């Protein structure tokens, strides 16, 4: 039984307003970013700004269509959307045109489409549908596994294109999972993994081992609620290490480097503790040891992956972000130019169409991934802060909308939208100011591009539609 | 459920937190940090790459072999162009005005705002004249570069040459950009990583009148170029030059190694070419000419030519025979102007017969070695011919044959030592035996050895049973030691004791009485040990081969000489090798041997053929 509701009055116009503001600002900044004095009309179709206008008009039409379709349609067809998305991703691997070394575009006639943008939408719908199915609980391992498969299948297909940026977006769905019941411990483990990843790149092995061990000691003491036990473990370890160090002093032929000493001491103390765990029944030892061992193994695999599996330009980008390399002419060029462009804006910017950095082509990809630079250069801090606040407001509004949903499906889907938009927001702007390695993904609603604009528009407006019909459901 | 509900706050807080971090960072970047400020006149940046000087290369005695000279590229930034006198500029640059216009069109289509090269590698003189007048041509500026210069016209194959990067190189390594140079062959390529240093960049502020207003952001984004590392080569340049002179008008190769370290003293491929031909603007035209030369001067014979070793290989068979116990010092085999067996006849020159092992080497008796070889293969302790052959082969490849030696130059051929499968394919399984392949006994047949491998084998004999990987660079600036793989010892499968008789034979070949094939190589005060070789050549005159090392005890040089189409080993290869040895050990040729030097220098084996 559903109530009849007036559609027009239940649409969240605040969200729609934010959307229009962003799209308009994006359009204006694209005009400035790729301004060509030979074609100075903002409506000129041969230039990107003219084209963006067409995409915008089409997007608005799409939005209206999305709103007019019954909200139950989205829930019913969730899996079909997902299936279509996977199909398109497979097709693009086979038939896609290769641009800049990756097959991300499908050409249909004179029309070009980027399936990876739409796949995010399909995944959000599918996850929403699955997680609200009967009896599905994220605390149960098989259900968690299926959720991960839903998330990672498109990610893997996109990775084959290859398009690392779009692949990483799928990690954002962890936010959705978190809200929908991902066990805390798993969430913290995921975060710990990310932190450990960066630590491995920054510190050398010895330091890492010590950090991991100290952390393990702390966790041990925490679980056992006993500082004494932690200290005992630490003393045991130091004792063995000291003994070994003395041995090397008297028998230098053994060639025990400090690293090996610590490694062996750890191994020895672990063995002793396992024995203790059996005799004195300290259960948490296993947990802590497993954590320790997997952390150490993880650092080795990160090392391996970083040096052997990542391409050299990806390594360089990470190194540049961590500050180990500068490379102002090569990889670091994008970042440098971006920061210079933004930095040169000062408080209020140089003014519309006056950005020298972006005007003189110093910032690469300035109408797409680096569109934020134009905002920074021409509108200054006031402009950039405004855009940041605009996004934050949108995201918070979406949380508000999500929580007032009566249908679980709508709520979960809402968090999907929030996760995706938040990820793009963080990575794109973070990249332009140097807080995040250069990963090429667009800024939603701002960046030039039909596929991304439409995908984001549909993504958002499905939510607007679902929200508008929330009062149809009887409590 | 409460806990899940609370999570929405956490997510919300996360969003707010990230936004705050962004705003703070933006504030720092845009308002607080003033290094991004531009002056009111809309200055723009100019990136000037600092190209570091490429590492220098010295020879083993410290003589400078390869260094750099300054050159200049003329660049243009189309956005900063104003109207200018094209005729004046083109005449200053000594090019046609049409060419200048074309370059400008190309530059503009590449990028309106990024600089392009208009003219490469202007000499310092041109640069000096141009620099004075450059103010008349806003938008043009000069980027300093360096060009490779060679102090002598020798060792072209060794040094290799430097050229511009191509698209593939840029894709493989993003360090390189259009217009960069990198080593394309030889040492320049093999040690590119050390020689190239690291590019730096200076970022300047320029105003609309092409005037440099100063360093951008006070040089905060500038990086200093790091000079390339200098290399010390193992080559003795005087010896190299001498060898190339001796090999003029001949084709072939000389390789000389210091046995105790594996350091290559000389690496010569004849005919050679002047390395300056491939530097700078003239390179493309000259390269084409050299590539089309029928004598193939660009082909590095020392590393890549696969020759049959001829009689020099008898030493190897002698060593293997002694190791396997099928022959000894006093073993004698009858030779009646050749070897006869099963309808097969292998010829031999006339000499006293029968000979013991050392004399078989000094007289280079073919029949002796046909016997030795067959005894090795047919030894009853091997059940099949395959087993006997494989055993023999294992001994052979322990001298470094049949595979690359992995020296530090690239483009090394592996050479060829046949396997049982090769003969199975050619003759059929089980349809060949020691007699079928007996030409291997005297170094003919299906053996392909490079001159480098021959010299390495000689070094192994000189060391009485081991060698080090030959290498061409002994020291890299700022590195405490060379790659440890060059200090690794490779042992042959022959015991040290067996080298005695073989070396005695080689000593007698040079210093013995009648019948010794290489008496022309004898030096008065140094005992030279050597072995001649004469490789049959179905297409023309036989090839002349000689291997040698000196002094007999504590040898300092091991050398292999290969002269194509030159007849007997003793006619050309032996005298050349002995001159090289004498030059290296004594620095000058003794008076009584001057005539040998004259004859070698004057010998012309190329042009007579053409007639």
JSON list of N, CA, C and O in Angstrom, two decimals, chain A residues 178-179 181-182 184 328-329 336-337 340 342 344 346 356-357 359-360 362 376 381 384 392 403 415 426 433, chain B residues 3-5 7-8 10 15 19 22-23 25-27 29-30 36 38 42 45 47 112-113 177 201 216 221:
[
{"chain": "A", "resi": 178, "resn": "UNK", "atom": "N", "xyz": [30.39, 0.31, 6.01]},
{"chain": "A", "resi": 178, "resn": "UNK", "atom": "CA", "xyz": [30.54, 0.70, 7.41]},
{"chain": "A", "resi": 178, "resn": "UNK", "atom": "C", "xyz": [29.20, 1.11, 8.00]},
{"chain": "A", "resi": 178, "resn": "UNK", "atom": "O", "xyz": [28.81, 0.69, 9.08]},
{"chain": "A", "resi": 179, "resn": "UNK", "atom": "N", "xyz": [28.48, 1.94, 7.26]},
{"chain": "A", "resi": 179, "resn": "UNK", "atom": "CA", "xyz": [27.20, 2.40, 7.77]},
{"chain": "A", "resi": 179, "resn": "UNK", "atom": "C", "xyz": [26.20, 1.25, 7.88]},
{"chain": "A", "resi": 179, "resn": "UNK", "atom": "O", "xyz": [25.35, 1.25, 8.76]},
{"chain": "A", "resi": 181, "resn": "UNK", "atom": "N", "xyz": [26.74, -1.86, 8.66]},
{"chain": "A", "resi": 181, "resn": "UNK", "atom": "CA", "xyz": [26.95, -2.94, 9.60]},
{"chain": "A", "resi": 181, "resn": "UNK", "atom": "C", "xyz": [28.26, -3.68, 9.47]},
{"chain": "A", "resi": 181, "resn": "UNK", "atom": "O", "xyz": [28.43, -4.73, 10.05]},
{"chain": "A", "resi": 182, "resn": "UNK", "atom": "N", "xyz": [29.19, -3.14, 8.72]},
{"chain": "A", "resi": 182, "resn": "UNK", "atom": "CA", "xyz": [30.49, -3.81, 8.67]},
{"chain": "A", "resi": 182, "resn": "UNK", "atom": "C", "xyz": [31.06, -3.83, 10.08]},
{"chain": "A", "resi": 182, "resn": "UNK", "atom": "O", "xyz": [31.11, -2.81, 10.73]},
{"chain": "A", "resi": 184, "resn": "UNK", "atom": "N", "xyz": [33.09, -3.42, 13.24]},
{"chain": "A", "resi": 184, "resn": "UNK", "atom": "CA", "xyz": [34.09, -2.40, 13.54]},
{"chain": "A", "resi": 184, "resn": "UNK", "atom": "C", "xyz": [35.51, -2.88, 13.30]},
{"chain": "A", "resi": 184, "resn": "UNK", "atom": "O", "xyz": [36.36, -2.19, 12.75]},
{"chain": "A", "resi": 328, "resn": "UNK", "atom": "N", "xyz": [60.49, 18.00, -11.11]},
{"chain": "A", "resi": 328, "resn": "UNK", "atom": "CA", "xyz": [59.62, 19.08, -11.57]},
{"chain": "A", "resi": 328, "resn": "UNK", "atom": "C", "xyz": [59.32, 19.05, -13.06]},
{"chain": "A", "resi": 328, "resn": "UNK", "atom": "O", "xyz": [58.39, 19.69, -13.50]},
{"chain": "A", "resi": 329, "resn": "UNK", "atom": "N", "xyz": [60.13, 18.31, -13.83]},
{"chain": "A", "resi": 329, "resn": "UNK", "atom": "CA", "xyz": [59.86, 18.32, -15.26]},
{"chain": "A", "resi": 329, "resn": "UNK", "atom": "C", "xyz": [59.02, 17.13, -15.70]},
{"chain": "A", "resi": 329, "resn": "UNK", "atom": "O", "xyz": [58.42, 17.12, -16.74]},
{"chain": "A", "resi": 336, "resn": "UNK", "atom": "N", "xyz": [53.19, 20.21, -9.37]},
{"chain": "A", "resi": 336, "resn": "UNK", "atom": "CA", "xyz": [53.79, 21.52, -9.21]},
{"chain": "A", "resi": 336, "resn": "UNK", "atom": "C", "xyz": [52.94, 22.60, -9.83]},
{"chain": "A", "resi": 336, "resn": "UNK", "atom": "O", "xyz": [52.63, 23.61, -9.23]},
{"chain": "A", "resi": 337, "resn": "UNK", "atom": "N", "xyz": [52.60, 22.35, -11.09]},
{"chain": "A", "resi": 337, "resn": "UNK", "atom": "CA", "xyz": [51.83, 23.35, -11.82]},
{"chain": "A", "resi": 337, "resn": "UNK", "atom": "C", "xyz": [50.49, 23.57, -11.14]},
{"chain": "A", "resi": 337, "resn": "UNK", "atom": "O", "xyz": [50.01, 24.69, -11.05]},
{"chain": "A", "resi": 340, "resn": "UNK", "atom": "N", "xyz": [51.06, 25.62, -8.05]},
{"chain": "A", "resi": 340, "resn": "UNK", "atom": "CA", "xyz": [51.41, 26.99, -8.42]},
{"chain": "A", "resi": 340, "resn": "UNK", "atom": "C", "xyz": [50.17, 27.73, -8.86]},
{"chain": "A", "resi": 340, "resn": "UNK", "atom": "O", "xyz": [49.93, 28.88, -8.48]},
{"chain": "A", "resi": 342, "resn": "UNK", "atom": "N", "xyz": [46.99, 27.14, -8.17]},
{"chain": "A", "resi": 342, "resn": "UNK", "atom": "CA", "xyz": [46.09, 27.43, -7.06]},
{"chain": "A", "resi": 342, "resn": "UNK", "atom": "C", "xyz": [46.69, 28.48, -6.13]},
{"chain": "A", "resi": 342, "resn": "UNK", "atom": "O", "xyz": [46.04, 29.45, -5.73]},
{"chain": "A", "resi": 344, "resn": "UNK", "atom": "N", "xyz": [48.79, 30.75, -6.70]},
{"chain": "A", "resi": 344, "resn": "UNK", "atom": "CA", "xyz": [48.94, 32.11, -7.21]},
{"chain": "A", "resi": 344, "resn": "UNK", "atom": "C", "xyz": [47.64, 32.90, -7.15]},
{"chain": "A", "resi": 344, "resn": "UNK", "atom": "O", "xyz": [47.61, 34.08, -7.44]},
{"chain": "A", "resi": 346, "resn": "UNK", "atom": "N", "xyz": [45.94, 33.65, -4.53]},
{"chain": "A", "resi": 346, "resn": "UNK", "atom": "CA", "xyz": [45.84, 34.57, -3.40]},
{"chain": "A", "resi": 346, "resn": "UNK", "atom": "C", "xyz": [44.49, 34.51, -2.73]},
{"chain": "A", "resi": 346, "resn": "UNK", "atom": "O", "xyz": [43.81, 33.48, -2.74]},
{"chain": "A", "resi": 356, "resn": "UNK", "atom": "N", "xyz": [46.87, 33.15, -15.58]},
{"chain": "A", "resi": 356, "resn": "UNK", "atom": "CA", "xyz": [47.99, 32.96, -16.51]},
{"chain": "A", "resi": 356, "resn": "UNK", "atom": "C", "xyz": [48.40, 31.49, -16.60]},
{"chain": "A", "resi": 356, "resn": "UNK", "atom": "O", "xyz": [48.73, 30.99, -17.66]},
{"chain": "A", "resi": 357, "resn": "UNK", "atom": "N", "xyz": [48.39, 30.82, -15.44]},
{"chain": "A", "resi": 357, "resn": "UNK", "atom": "CA", "xyz": [48.85, 29.45, -15.45]},
{"chain": "A", "resi": 357, "resn": "UNK", "atom": "C", "xyz": [47.96, 28.58, -16.31]},
{"chain": "A", "resi": 357, "resn": "UNK", "atom": "O", "xyz": [48.42, 27.78, -17.10]},
{"chain": "A", "resi": 359, "resn": "UNK", "atom": "N", "xyz": [45.76, 29.69, -18.43]},
{"chain": "A", "resi": 359, "resn": "UNK", "atom": "CA", "xyz": [45.63, 30.24, -19.77]},
{"chain": "A", "resi": 359, "resn": "UNK", "atom": "C", "xyz": [46.80, 29.80, -20.63]},
{"chain": "A", "resi": 359, "resn": "UNK", "atom": "O", "xyz": [46.65, 29.49, -21.80]},
{"chain": "A", "resi": 360, "resn": "UNK", "atom": "N", "xyz": [47.98, 29.79, -20.04]},
{"chain": "A", "resi": 360, "resn": "UNK", "atom": "CA", "xyz": [49.14, 29.43, -20.83]},
{"chain": "A", "resi": 360, "resn": "UNK", "atom": "C", "xyz": [49.41, 27.94, -20.84]},
{"chain": "A", "resi": 360, "resn": "UNK", "atom": "O", "xyz": [50.51, 27.52, -21.07]},
{"chain": "A", "resi": 362, "resn": "UNK", "atom": "N", "xyz": [49.84, 25.71, -18.69]},
{"chain": "A", "resi": 362, "resn": "UNK", "atom": "CA", "xyz": [50.83, 25.10, -17.82]},
{"chain": "A", "resi": 362, "resn": "UNK", "atom": "C", "xyz": [50.26, 23.93, -17.05]},
{"chain": "A", "resi": 362, "resn": "UNK", "atom": "O", "xyz": [50.96, 23.03, -16.69]},
{"chain": "A", "resi": 376, "resn": "UNK", "atom": "N", "xyz": [40.95, 27.88, -8.27]},
{"chain": "A", "resi": 376, "resn": "UNK", "atom": "CA", "xyz": [41.93, 28.44, -7.35]},
{"chain": "A", "resi": 376, "resn": "UNK", "atom": "C", "xyz": [42.61, 29.67, -7.90]},
{"chain": "A", "resi": 376, "resn": "UNK", "atom": "O", "xyz": [42.80, 30.65, -7.19]},
{"chain": "A", "resi": 381, "resn": "UNK", "atom": "N", "xyz": [41.31, 32.07, -2.72]},
{"chain": "A", "resi": 381, "resn": "UNK", "atom": "CA", "xyz": [40.91, 31.28, -1.57]},
{"chain": "A", "resi": 381, "resn": "UNK", "atom": "C", "xyz": [39.40, 31.35, -1.36]},
{"chain": "A", "resi": 381, "resn": "UNK", "atom": "O", "xyz": [38.77, 30.36, -0.98]},
{"chain": "A", "resi": 384, "resn": "UNK", "atom": "N", "xyz": [37.95, 28.79, -3.75]},
{"chain": "A", "resi": 384, "resn": "UNK", "atom": "CA", "xyz": [38.20, 27.39, -3.42]},
{"chain": "A", "resi": 384, "resn": "UNK", "atom": "C", "xyz": [37.47, 26.99, -2.15]},
{"chain": "A", "resi": 384, "resn": "UNK", "atom": "O", "xyz": [36.88, 25.91, -2.07]},
{"chain": "A", "resi": 392, "resn": "UNK", "atom": "N", "xyz": [30.86, 19.97, 0.78]},
{"chain": "A", "resi": 392, "resn": "UNK", "atom": "CA", "xyz": [30.60, 19.47, 2.13]},
{"chain": "A", "resi": 392, "resn": "UNK", "atom": "C", "xyz": [29.12, 19.58, 2.43]},
{"chain": "A", "resi": 392, "resn": "UNK", "atom": "O", "xyz": [28.50, 18.67, 2.99]},
{"chain": "A", "resi": 403, "resn": "UNK", "atom": "N", "xyz": [19.29, 9.42, 6.13]},
{"chain": "A", "resi": 403, "resn": "UNK", "atom": "CA", "xyz": [18.80, 8.95, 7.42]},
{"chain": "A", "resi": 403, "resn": "UNK", "atom": "C", "xyz": [17.29, 9.10, 7.55]},
{"chain": "A", "resi": 403, "resn": "UNK", "atom": "O", "xyz": [16.67, 8.46, 8.39]},
{"chain": "A", "resi": 415, "resn": "UNK", "atom": "N", "xyz": [23.73, 6.04, 0.78]},
{"chain": "A", "resi": 415, "resn": "UNK", "atom": "CA", "xyz": [25.11, 5.98, 1.23]},
{"chain": "A", "resi": 415, "resn": "UNK", "atom": "C", "xyz": [26.07, 5.62, 0.11]},
{"chain": "A", "resi": 415, "resn": "UNK", "atom": "O", "xyz": [27.24, 6.00, 0.11]},
{"chain": "A", "resi": 426, "resn": "UNK", "atom": "N", "xyz": [37.38, 14.02, -2.27]},
{"chain": "A", "resi": 426, "resn": "UNK", "atom": "CA", "xyz": [38.63, 13.95, -1.54]},
{"chain": "A", "resi": 426, "resn": "UNK", "atom": "C", "xyz": [39.82, 13.78, -2.48]},
{"chain": "A", "resi": 426, "resn": "UNK", "atom": "O", "xyz": [40.81, 14.51, -2.40]},
{"chain": "A", "resi": 433, "resn": "UNK", "atom": "N", "xyz": [46.06, 19.77, -4.51]},
{"chain": "A", "resi": 433, "resn": "UNK", "atom": "CA", "xyz": [46.85, 20.53, -3.55]},
{"chain": "A", "resi": 433, "resn": "UNK", "atom": "C", "xyz": [47.95, 19.68, -2.93]},
{"chain": "A", "resi": 433, "resn": "UNK", "atom": "O", "xyz": [48.61, 20.11, -2.00]},
{"chain": "B", "resi": 3, "resn": "UNK", "atom": "N", "xyz": [24.19, 1.33, 17.47]},
{"chain": "B", "resi": 3, "resn": "UNK", "atom": "CA", "xyz": [25.57, 1.53, 17.08]},
{"chain": "B", "resi": 3, "resn": "UNK", "atom": "C", "xyz": [25.64, 1.93, 15.62]},
{"chain": "B", "resi": 3, "resn": "UNK", "atom": "O", "xyz": [26.42, 2.78, 15.23]},
{"chain": "B", "resi": 4, "resn": "UNK", "atom": "N", "xyz": [24.80, 1.31, 14.79]},
{"chain": "B", "resi": 4, "resn": "UNK", "atom": "CA", "xyz": [24.84, 1.65, 13.37]},
{"chain": "B", "resi": 4, "resn": "UNK", "atom": "C", "xyz": [24.36, 3.07, 13.17]},
{"chain": "B", "resi": 4, "resn": "UNK", "atom": "O", "xyz": [24.86, 3.81, 12.33]},
{"chain": "B", "resi": 5, "resn": "UNK", "atom": "N", "xyz": [23.39, 3.44, 13.94]},
{"chain": "B", "resi": 5, "resn": "UNK", "atom": "CA", "xyz": [22.85, 4.79, 13.82]},
{"chain": "B", "resi": 5, "resn": "UNK", "atom": "C", "xyz": [23.93, 5.82, 14.12]},
{"chain": "B", "resi": 5, "resn": "UNK", "atom": "O", "xyz": [24.04, 6.84, 13.46]},
{"chain": "B", "resi": 7, "resn": "UNK", "atom": "N", "xyz": [26.89, 5.62, 13.61]},
{"chain": "B", "resi": 7, "resn": "UNK", "atom": "CA", "xyz": [27.92, 5.70, 12.58]},
{"chain": "B", "resi": 7, "resn": "UNK", "atom": "C", "xyz": [27.67, 6.82, 11.61]},
{"chain": "B", "resi": 7, "resn": "UNK", "atom": "O", "xyz": [28.60, 7.33, 10.99]},
{"chain": "B", "resi": 8, "resn": "UNK", "atom": "N", "xyz": [26.42, 7.23, 11.47]},
{"chain": "B", "resi": 8, "resn": "UNK", "atom": "CA", "xyz": [26.18, 8.30, 10.52]},
{"chain": "B", "resi": 8, "resn": "UNK", "atom": "C", "xyz": [26.90, 9.56, 10.99]},
{"chain": "B", "resi": 8, "resn": "UNK", "atom": "O", "xyz": [27.36, 10.37, 10.18]},
{"chain": "B", "resi": 10, "resn": "UNK", "atom": "N", "xyz": [29.69, 9.55, 12.60]},
{"chain": "B", "resi": 10, "resn": "UNK", "atom": "CA", "xyz": [31.11, 9.39, 12.30]},
{"chain": "B", "resi": 10, "resn": "UNK", "atom": "C", "xyz": [31.39, 9.76, 10.85]},
{"chain": "B", "resi": 10, "resn": "UNK", "atom": "O", "xyz": [32.36, 10.45, 10.54]},
{"chain": "B", "resi": 15, "resn": "UNK", "atom": "N", "xyz": [33.45, 13.80, 6.93]},
{"chain": "B", "resi": 15, "resn": "UNK", "atom": "CA", "xyz": [33.29, 14.76, 5.84]},
{"chain": "B", "resi": 15, "resn": "UNK", "atom": "C", "xyz": [33.72, 16.15, 6.29]},
{"chain": "B", "resi": 15, "resn": "UNK", "atom": "O", "xyz": [34.47, 16.86, 5.60]},
{"chain": "B", "resi": 19, "resn": "UNK", "atom": "N", "xyz": [36.95, 18.38, 4.96]},
{"chain": "B", "resi": 19, "resn": "UNK", "atom": "CA", "xyz": [36.74, 19.72, 4.42]},
{"chain": "B", "resi": 19, "resn": "UNK", "atom": "C", "xyz": [37.59, 20.74, 5.15]},
{"chain": "B", "resi": 19, "resn": "UNK", "atom": "O", "xyz": [38.17, 21.64, 4.54]},
{"chain": "B", "resi": 22, "resn": "UNK", "atom": "N", "xyz": [41.14, 20.51, 4.05]},
{"chain": "B", "resi": 22, "resn": "UNK", "atom": "CA", "xyz": [41.29, 21.14, 2.72]},
{"chain": "B", "resi": 22, "resn": "UNK", "atom": "C", "xyz": [41.35, 22.64, 2.86]},
{"chain": "B", "resi": 22, "resn": "UNK", "atom": "O", "xyz": [42.21, 23.32, 2.28]},
{"chain": "B", "resi": 23, "resn": "UNK", "atom": "N", "xyz": [40.41, 23.19, 3.62]},
{"chain": "B", "resi": 23, "resn": "UNK", "atom": "CA", "xyz": [40.35, 24.65, 3.72]},
{"chain": "B", "resi": 23, "resn": "UNK", "atom": "C", "xyz": [41.65, 25.18, 4.34]},
{"chain": "B", "resi": 23, "resn": "UNK", "atom": "O", "xyz": [42.20, 26.19, 3.88]},
{"chain": "B", "resi": 25, "resn": "UNK", "atom": "N", "xyz": [44.62, 23.78, 4.29]},
{"chain": "B", "resi": 25, "resn": "UNK", "atom": "CA", "xyz": [45.71, 23.65, 3.34]},
{"chain": "B", "resi": 25, "resn": "UNK", "atom": "C", "xyz": [45.59, 24.70, 2.25]},
{"chain": "B", "resi": 25, "resn": "UNK", "atom": "O", "xyz": [46.58, 25.29, 1.80]},
{"chain": "B", "resi": 26, "resn": "UNK", "atom": "N", "xyz": [44.39, 24.94, 1.80]},
{"chain": "B", "resi": 26, "resn": "UNK", "atom": "CA", "xyz": [44.20, 25.94, 0.76]},
{"chain": "B", "resi": 26, "resn": "UNK", "atom": "C", "xyz": [44.59, 27.32, 1.28]},
{"chain": "B", "resi": 26, "resn": "UNK", "atom": "O", "xyz": [45.20, 28.12, 0.59]},
{"chain": "B", "resi": 27, "resn": "UNK", "atom": "N", "xyz": [44.21, 27.57, 2.52]},
{"chain": "B", "resi": 27, "resn": "UNK", "atom": "CA", "xyz": [44.56, 28.85, 3.10]},
{"chain": "B", "resi": 27, "resn": "UNK", "atom": "C", "xyz": [46.09, 29.02, 3.11]},
{"chain": "B", "resi": 27, "resn": "UNK", "atom": "O", "xyz": [46.62, 30.06, 2.73]},
{"chain": "B", "resi": 29, "resn": "UNK", "atom": "N", "xyz": [48.23, 27.55, 1.27]},
{"chain": "B", "resi": 29, "resn": "UNK", "atom": "CA", "xyz": [48.77, 27.59, -0.09]},
{"chain": "B", "resi": 29, "resn": "UNK", "atom": "C", "xyz": [48.51, 28.94, -0.75]},
{"chain": "B", "resi": 29, "resn": "UNK", "atom": "O", "xyz": [49.35, 29.49, -1.43]},
{"chain": "B", "resi": 30, "resn": "UNK", "atom": "N", "xyz": [47.31, 29.47, -0.53]},
{"chain": "B", "resi": 30, "resn": "UNK", "atom": "CA", "xyz": [46.93, 30.62, -1.32]},
{"chain": "B", "resi": 30, "resn": "UNK", "atom": "C", "xyz": [47.18, 31.94, -0.61]},
{"chain": "B", "resi": 30, "resn": "UNK", "atom": "O", "xyz": [47.54, 32.93, -1.23]},
{"chain": "B", "resi": 36, "resn": "UNK", "atom": "N", "xyz": [54.03, 32.19, -4.43]},
{"chain": "B", "resi": 36, "resn": "UNK", "atom": "CA", "xyz": [53.34, 32.00, -5.71]},
{"chain": "B", "resi": 36, "resn": "UNK", "atom": "C", "xyz": [52.92, 33.31, -6.34]},
{"chain": "B", "resi": 36, "resn": "UNK", "atom": "O", "xyz": [52.31, 33.35, -7.39]},
{"chain": "B", "resi": 38, "resn": "UNK", "atom": "N", "xyz": [52.66, 36.46, -8.36]},
{"chain": "B", "resi": 38, "resn": "UNK", "atom": "CA", "xyz": [53.20, 36.98, -9.62]},
{"chain": "B", "resi": 38, "resn": "UNK", "atom": "C", "xyz": [53.06, 38.49, -9.58]},
{"chain": "B", "resi": 38, "resn": "UNK", "atom": "O", "xyz": [52.18, 39.03, -8.95]},
{"chain": "B", "resi": 42, "resn": "UNK", "atom": "N", "xyz": [51.48, 40.15, -15.29]},
{"chain": "B", "resi": 42, "resn": "UNK", "atom": "CA", "xyz": [51.17, 38.88, -15.96]},
{"chain": "B", "resi": 42, "resn": "UNK", "atom": "C", "xyz": [52.41, 38.19, -16.49]},
{"chain": "B", "resi": 42, "resn": "UNK", "atom": "O", "xyz": [52.48, 37.80, -17.65]},
{"chain": "B", "resi": 45, "resn": "UNK", "atom": "N", "xyz": [56.06, 31.76, -16.78]},
{"chain": "B", "resi": 45, "resn": "UNK", "atom": "CA", "xyz": [57.24, 31.00, -16.40]},
{"chain": "B", "resi": 45, "resn": "UNK", "atom": "C", "xyz": [57.97, 30.49, -17.62]},
{"chain": "B", "resi": 45, "resn": "UNK", "atom": "O", "xyz": [57.38, 30.18, -18.63]},
{"chain": "B", "resi": 47, "resn": "UNK", "atom": "N", "xyz": [60.61, 27.40, -18.31]},
{"chain": "B", "resi": 47, "resn": "UNK", "atom": "CA", "xyz": [61.35, 26.26, -17.78]},
{"chain": "B", "resi": 47, "resn": "UNK", "atom": "C", "xyz": [62.61, 26.08, -18.60]},
{"chain": "B", "resi": 47, "resn": "UNK", "atom": "O", "xyz": [62.53, 25.80, -19.79]},
{"chain": "B", "resi": 112, "resn": "UNK", "atom": "N", "xyz": [50.97, 26.28, -28.36]},
{"chain": "B", "resi": 112, "resn": "UNK", "atom": "CA", "xyz": [51.07, 27.72, -28.43]},
{"chain": "B", "resi": 112, "resn": "UNK", "atom": "C", "xyz": [51.92, 28.28, -27.29]},
{"chain": "B", "resi": 112, "resn": "UNK", "atom": "O", "xyz": [52.53, 29.31, -27.41]},
{"chain": "B", "resi": 113, "resn": "UNK", "atom": "N", "xyz": [51.92, 27.55, -26.20]},
{"chain": "B", "resi": 113, "resn": "UNK", "atom": "CA", "xyz": [52.52, 28.13, -25.00]},
{"chain": "B", "resi": 113, "resn": "UNK", "atom": "C", "xyz": [53.77, 27.42, -24.53]},
{"chain": "B", "resi": 113, "resn": "UNK", "atom": "O", "xyz": [54.46, 27.92, -23.68]},
{"chain": "B", "resi": 177, "resn": "UNK", "atom": "N", "xyz": [62.80, 13.07, -22.23]},
{"chain": "B", "resi": 177, "resn": "UNK", "atom": "CA", "xyz": [61.79, 13.82, -22.97]},
{"chain": "B", "resi": 177, "resn": "UNK", "atom": "C", "xyz": [62.32, 14.11, -24.34]},
{"chain": "B", "resi": 177, "resn": "UNK", "atom": "O", "xyz": [63.51, 13.95, -24.61]},
{"chain": "B", "resi": 201, "resn": "UNK", "atom": "N", "xyz": [66.42, 21.79, -13.33]},
{"chain": "B", "resi": 201, "resn": "UNK", "atom": "CA", "xyz": [65.59, 22.78, -14.01]},
{"chain": "B", "resi": 201, "resn": "UNK", "atom": "C", "xyz": [65.68, 24.11, -13.28]},
{"chain": "B", "resi": 201, "resn": "UNK", "atom": "O", "xyz": [65.71, 24.16, -12.05]},
{"chain": "B", "resi": 216, "resn": "UNK", "atom": "N", "xyz": [61.86, 32.22, -10.55]},
{"chain": "B", "resi": 216, "resn": "UNK", "atom": "CA", "xyz": [60.51, 32.07, -10.06]},
{"chain": "B", "resi": 216, "resn": "UNK", "atom": "C", "xyz": [60.54, 31.53, -8.63]},
{"chain": "B", "resi": 216, "resn": "UNK", "atom": "O", "xyz": [61.27, 30.60, -8.33]},
{"chain": "B", "resi": 221, "resn": "UNK", "atom": "N", "xyz": [61.66, 26.09, -6.66]},
{"chain": "B", "resi": 221, "resn": "UNK", "atom": "CA", "xyz": [61.36, 24.90, -7.44]},
{"chain": "B", "resi": 221, "resn": "UNK", "atom": "C", "xyz": [62.51, 24.51, -8.34]},
{"chain": "B", "resi": 221, "resn": "UNK", "atom": "O", "xyz": [62.40, 23.56, -9.11]}
]
